[in-house]
Amino acid sequence: MTADLTAFGHPPHVTAALMMRGIFQEARSRLTVGAGAQEGHVNPMPTHPLEAPAAEADLLRWATAGSVDDGKSTLVGRLLHDSKSVLADQLEAVARASSGEGPDLALLTDGLRAEREQGITIDVAYRYFATPRRRFILADTPGHVQYTRNMVTGASTAALTVILVDARKGVVEQTRRHAAVAALLRVPHVVLAVNKMDLVGYEESAFARIAGEFTRLATGLGIPEVTAIPISALAGDNVVEPSTRMDWYGGPTVLAHLENVPVSEEAADAPARFPVQYVIRSGDRRLYAGQLATGALRVGDRVTVLPSGRTTTVTGVDVLGAPAELVRSPQSGALRLADDLDVSRGDLIVPVAALPEVSRDVEAAVCHLHERPLRPGDHVLLRHTTRTVRAVVRQIRGAGRLDLNEIGQVALRTAERLAFDRYEDSRRTGSFVLIDPADGATLTAGMVGATAPGTPDAAA
């Protein structure tokens, strides 16, 4: 049985952002969804080997979601404006483009001409801002059903998603769709922002009814945490400053919650996973360069190179061209190994004591992103971290094919063995994309070991 993304929230061939950082950032560039993809960066080494880099610890990646006209862009504009994160010339430009008496704050993120003409968000708008407490990368995503795929793009790297609901309409189909996407992507924190409270007289009963319904929905989807906040993005209530019109609410504002929500990187505590991206020859030495997906590797660690299974010892670590004692996710670096092994791009270097699964058979929940259907027997390329292998679709559970905007459960058989984790254990090494070998189009995004909403296993 398959689930229509028009019912759960995944459309067309966006970037394969459906997955996590490494794969999704590459998939973004392949599909050209525009609106400024996030730029990667290398963090400096921590001053203490057990301390996470301060800059990364202070960074929160978050995304907005919700139905069309629920006020996502207005919320983001209000947040930027009231937190003094908008330059004067930007505000003047928005004021000139606004049709009303005051500046239309939604225009701070709706940058495309078509967006401004139609009054909706079409593409993902990334914004970078900071407060004294924390730095933020936010993705303002579209609410229209046609562009739900871009919500997947924005939420794929997010640690928190703000799902807006119009207080007059309550939980609608698109709300459920975006909640299902957040659950499927395992976004750790979900905020329910009940917007337009000014249009229901700031009534507590309206907020309580919507919050209760959404919490029940989230529990059924397996979302671990929901924080409900009543707001009016247009008037500024509970966005940056507490509302004087809702004295019955004693919780945090949106900004206060964003500043204080704990950000736990799965990468910090997970076993080390080092996908080799490039082999560097330096004299008679070879260094293996890449970005650490999760965990940390230190000089002296015993490691296994997969899929070959050969073991060796890390004898050196270079970060930013200088020797270091360790490399920690999400840093990029180069490793020197004690033995002269056959290591190439796409191999995975992992600790001897924490091996992932290695197999040619992959079971996964997938989201089909292309107009061309996915059928059993289709030959595809499977890209997983830095490795690309040929694969065949062996089975699509409960259906003869997957069409655009559908999610389902598939079984794949690869030409070579892959080393992978379950998606629930690692968003980086548990995700992949399927590519058309004929034209390079991104077809499908998948999550290893996950269960698609609407399948029998999901209901169990």
GROMACS .gro file of N, CA and C in nm, residues 229-310:
model
  246
  229ILE      N    1   0.215   2.723   2.081
  229ILE     CA    2   0.226   2.865   2.116
  229ILE      C    3   0.118   2.942   2.040
  230PRO      N    4   0.032   3.018   2.110
  230PRO     CA    5  -0.067   3.102   2.040
  230PRO      C    6  -0.002   3.234   1.997
  231ILE      N    7  -0.018   3.271   1.870
  231ILE     CA    8   0.048   3.392   1.820
  231ILE      C    9  -0.043   3.470   1.727
  232SER      N   10  -0.004   3.594   1.703
  232SER     CA   11  -0.055   3.672   1.591
  232SER      C   12   0.067   3.732   1.524
  233ALA      N   13   0.106   3.672   1.412
  233ALA     CA   14   0.227   3.719   1.342
  233ALA      C   15   0.209   3.861   1.291
  234LEU      N   16   0.088   3.896   1.248
  234LEU     CA   17   0.063   4.029   1.194
  234LEU      C   18   0.075   4.136   1.302
  235ALA      N   19   0.021   4.105   1.420
  235ALA     CA   20   0.024   4.202   1.530
  235ALA      C   21   0.148   4.188   1.618
  236GLY      N   22   0.219   4.078   1.607
  236GLY     CA   23   0.341   4.059   1.685
  236GLY      C   24   0.322   3.990   1.818
  237ASP      N   25   0.202   3.940   1.846
  237ASP     CA   26   0.176   3.875   1.974
  237ASP      C   27   0.252   3.744   1.988
  238ASN      N   28   0.333   3.732   2.093
  238ASN     CA   29   0.405   3.610   2.129
  238ASN      C   30   0.503   3.563   2.022
  239VAL      N   31   0.546   3.655   1.936
  239VAL     CA   32   0.650   3.620   1.839
  239VAL      C   33   0.787   3.649   1.899
  240VAL      N   34   0.812   3.774   1.928
  240VAL     CA   35   0.935   3.813   1.998
  240VAL      C   36   0.903   3.861   2.139
  241GLU      N   37   0.797   3.940   2.150
  241GLU     CA   38   0.754   3.993   2.280
  241GLU      C   39   0.628   3.922   2.327
  242PRO      N   40   0.615   3.898   2.460
  242PRO     CA   41   0.494   3.835   2.512
  242PRO      C   42   0.370   3.920   2.484
  243SER      N   43   0.260   3.853   2.459
  243SER     CA   44   0.136   3.923   2.428
  243SER      C   45   0.069   3.976   2.554
  244THR      N   46   0.019   4.098   2.546
  244THR     CA   47  -0.059   4.154   2.656
  244THR      C   48  -0.206   4.120   2.641
  245ARG      N   49  -0.242   4.057   2.529
  245ARG     CA   50  -0.382   4.025   2.502
  245ARG      C   51  -0.416   3.880   2.537
  246MET      N   52  -0.313   3.801   2.569
  246MET     CA   53  -0.337   3.660   2.603
  246MET      C   54  -0.271   3.629   2.737
  247ASP      N   55  -0.323   3.692   2.842
  247ASP     CA   56  -0.265   3.672   2.975
  247ASP      C   57  -0.290   3.532   3.029
  248TRP      N   58  -0.378   3.457   2.961
  248TRP     CA   59  -0.402   3.319   3.001
  248TRP      C   60  -0.289   3.226   2.958
  249TYR      N   61  -0.200   3.272   2.869
  249TYR     CA   62  -0.089   3.190   2.821
  249TYR      C   63   0.037   3.226   2.898
  250GLY      N   64   0.101   3.126   2.959
  250GLY     CA   65   0.220   3.153   3.039
  250GLY      C   66   0.347   3.092   2.985
  251GLY      N   67   0.342   3.043   2.860
  251GLY     CA   68   0.459   2.979   2.801
  251GLY      C   69   0.551   3.078   2.731
  252PRO      N   70   0.652   3.028   2.660
  252PRO     CA   71   0.749   3.114   2.594
  252PRO      C   72   0.695   3.173   2.464
  253THR      N   73   0.759   3.282   2.420
  253THR     CA   74   0.733   3.331   2.285
  253THR      C   75   0.805   3.241   2.185
  254VAL      N   76   0.778   3.263   2.058
  254VAL     CA   77   0.844   3.182   1.955
  254VAL      C   78   0.996   3.200   1.963
  255LEU      N   79   1.042   3.326   1.971
  255LEU     CA   80   1.186   3.350   1.974
  255LEU      C   81   1.248   3.294   2.102
  256ALA      N   82   1.180   3.309   2.215
  256ALA     CA   83   1.235   3.255   2.340
  256ALA      C   84   1.251   3.104   2.332
  257HIS      N   85   1.154   3.038   2.270
  257HIS     CA   86   1.165   2.892   2.257
  257HIS      C   87   1.279   2.856   2.163
  258LEU      N   88   1.292   2.928   2.052
  258LEU     CA   89   1.401   2.900   1.958
  258LEU      C   90   1.536   2.921   2.023
  259GLU      N   91   1.546   3.019   2.110
  259GLU     CA   92   1.674   3.049   2.175
  259GLU      C   93   1.711   2.946   2.282
  260ASN      N   94   1.612   2.878   2.337
  260ASN     CA   95   1.639   2.793   2.454
  260ASN      C   96   1.617   2.644   2.430
  261VAL      N   97   1.559   2.607   2.317
  261VAL     CA   98   1.536   2.465   2.293
  261VAL      C   99   1.671   2.395   2.284
  262PRO      N  100   1.687   2.280   2.350
  262PRO     CA  101   1.816   2.210   2.344
  262PRO      C  102   1.842   2.156   2.205
  263VAL      N  103   1.962   2.180   2.157
  263VAL     CA  104   2.002   2.131   2.025
  263VAL      C  105   2.102   2.019   2.046
  264SER      N  106   2.059   1.898   2.022
  264SER     CA  107   2.150   1.783   2.038
  264SER      C  108   2.181   1.728   1.901
  265GLU      N  109   2.304   1.734   1.863
  265GLU     CA  110   2.347   1.680   1.735
  265GLU      C  111   2.362   1.528   1.747
  266GLU      N  112   2.289   1.455   1.660
  266GLU     CA  113   2.307   1.310   1.659
  266GLU      C  114   2.452   1.277   1.628
  267ALA      N  115   2.515   1.367   1.554
  267ALA     CA  116   2.652   1.343   1.512
  267ALA      C  117   2.748   1.337   1.630
  268ALA      N  118   2.716   1.405   1.738
  268ALA     CA  119   2.810   1.414   1.850
  268ALA      C  120   2.825   1.281   1.923
  269ASP      N  121   2.716   1.208   1.942
  269ASP     CA  122   2.719   1.087   2.022
  269ASP      C  123   2.720   0.959   1.940
  270ALA      N  124   2.693   0.968   1.812
  270ALA     CA  125   2.683   0.848   1.730
  270ALA      C  126   2.822   0.793   1.698
  271PRO      N  127   2.830   0.667   1.662
  271PRO     CA  128   2.959   0.610   1.621
  271PRO      C  129   3.015   0.685   1.500
  272ALA      N  130   3.145   0.692   1.490
  272ALA     CA  131   3.209   0.767   1.382
  272ALA      C  132   3.179   0.703   1.247
  273ARG      N  133   3.148   0.789   1.151
  273ARG     CA  134   3.126   0.746   1.013
  273ARG      C  135   3.198   0.846   0.922
  274PHE      N  136   3.300   0.799   0.851
  274PHE     CA  137   3.384   0.886   0.769
  274PHE      C  138   3.377   0.840   0.623
  275PRO      N  139   3.285   0.898   0.542
  275PRO     CA  140   3.281   0.863   0.400
  275PRO      C  141   3.400   0.927   0.327
  276VAL      N  142   3.476   0.846   0.259
  276VAL     CA  143   3.592   0.897   0.186
  276VAL      C  144   3.546   0.968   0.060
  277GLN      N  145   3.588   1.094   0.048
  277GLN     CA  146   3.549   1.173  -0.068
  277GLN      C  147   3.662   1.183  -0.170
  278TYR      N  148   3.785   1.182  -0.123
  278TYR     CA  149   3.897   1.207  -0.213
  278TYR      C  150   4.024   1.146  -0.154
  279VAL      N  151   4.106   1.089  -0.239
  279VAL     CA  152   4.234   1.032  -0.196
  279VAL      C  153   4.345   1.128  -0.239
  280ILE      N  154   4.424   1.175  -0.141
  280ILE     CA  155   4.530   1.272  -0.167
  280ILE      C  156   4.665   1.202  -0.157
  281ARG      N  157   4.745   1.216  -0.260
  281ARG     CA  158   4.880   1.160  -0.258
  281ARG      C  159   4.978   1.271  -0.221
  282SER      N  160   5.058   1.246  -0.119
  282SER     CA  161   5.160   1.342  -0.074
  282SER      C  162   5.291   1.267  -0.060
  283GLY      N  163   5.374   1.274  -0.165
  283GLY     CA  164   5.497   1.196  -0.164
  283GLY      C  165   5.464   1.049  -0.169
  284ASP      N  166   5.517   0.975  -0.073
  284ASP     CA  167   5.487   0.833  -0.068
  284ASP      C  168   5.371   0.803   0.028
  285ARG      N  169   5.304   0.907   0.074
  285ARG     CA  170   5.192   0.887   0.166
  285ARG      C  171   5.060   0.908   0.093
  286ARG      N  172   4.954   0.850   0.151
  286ARG     CA  173   4.819   0.875   0.101
  286ARG      C  174   4.732   0.921   0.217
  287LEU      N  175   4.656   1.025   0.191
  287LEU     CA  176   4.561   1.075   0.290
  287LEU      C  177   4.422   1.060   0.233
  288TYR      N  178   4.326   1.030   0.320
  288TYR     CA  179   4.189   1.006   0.279
  288TYR      C  180   4.102   1.119   0.333
  289ALA      N  181   4.053   1.203   0.240
  289ALA     CA  182   3.984   1.325   0.279
  289ALA      C  183   3.833   1.306   0.272
  290GLY      N  184   3.763   1.377   0.358
  290GLY     CA  185   3.617   1.374   0.357
  290GLY      C  186   3.562   1.453   0.473
  291GLN      N  187   3.430   1.453   0.484
  291GLN     CA  188   3.363   1.519   0.596
  291GLN      C  189   3.306   1.411   0.688
  292LEU      N  190   3.340   1.420   0.815
  292LEU     CA  191   3.292   1.321   0.911
  292LEU      C  192   3.141   1.336   0.927
  293ALA      N  193   3.067   1.231   0.898
  293ALA     CA  194   2.921   1.237   0.904
  293ALA      C  195   2.871   1.238   1.047
  294THR      N  196   2.929   1.152   1.132
  294THR     CA  197   2.889   1.146   1.272
  294THR      C  198   3.010   1.110   1.356
  295GLY      N  199   3.001   1.140   1.487
  295GLY     CA  200   3.102   1.097   1.581
  295GLY      C  201   3.236   1.168   1.567
  296ALA      N  202   3.343   1.101   1.612
  296ALA     CA  203   3.478   1.158   1.609
  296ALA      C  204   3.579   1.046   1.589
  297LEU      N  205   3.688   1.078   1.520
  297LEU     CA  206   3.799   0.985   1.504
  297LEU      C  207   3.926   1.048   1.556
  298ARG      N  208   4.005   0.970   1.628
  298ARG     CA  209   4.127   1.019   1.691
  298ARG      C  210   4.248   0.940   1.642
  299VAL      N  211   4.362   0.999   1.656
  299VAL     CA  212   4.487   0.929   1.628
  299VAL      C  213   4.496   0.809   1.721
  300GLY      N  214   4.527   0.692   1.668
  300GLY     CA  215   4.536   0.569   1.747
  300GLY      C  216   4.412   0.484   1.743
  301ASP      N  217   4.298   0.536   1.688
  301ASP     CA  218   4.176   0.457   1.680
  301ASP      C  219   4.192   0.340   1.584
  302ARG      N  220   4.142   0.225   1.623
  302ARG     CA  221   4.136   0.112   1.533
  302ARG      C  222   4.009   0.125   1.448
  303VAL      N  223   4.025   0.115   1.317
  303VAL     CA  224   3.913   0.138   1.227
  303VAL      C  225   3.903   0.026   1.124
  304THR      N  226   3.785   0.016   1.066
  304THR     CA  227   3.758  -0.078   0.958
  304THR      C  228   3.719   0.000   0.834
  305VAL      N  229   3.772  -0.038   0.720
  305VAL     CA  230   3.735   0.024   0.593
  305VAL      C  231   3.630  -0.063   0.526
  306LEU      N  232   3.513  -0.004   0.498
  306LEU     CA  233   3.403  -0.080   0.438
  306LEU      C  234   3.376  -0.029   0.297
  307PRO      N  235   3.334  -0.119   0.206
  307PRO     CA  236   3.283  -0.253   0.235
  307PRO      C  237   3.387  -0.364   0.237
  308SER      N  238   3.514  -0.335   0.219
  308SER     CA  239   3.615  -0.441   0.211
  308SER      C  240   3.631  -0.516   0.342
  309GLY      N  241   3.613  -0.447   0.456
  309GLY     CA  242   3.627  -0.511   0.586
  309GLY      C  243   3.769  -0.513   0.639
  310ARG      N  244   3.865  -0.450   0.571
  310ARG     CA  245   4.004  -0.447   0.618
  310ARG      C  246   4.016  -0.355   0.739
   0.00000   0.00000   0.00000
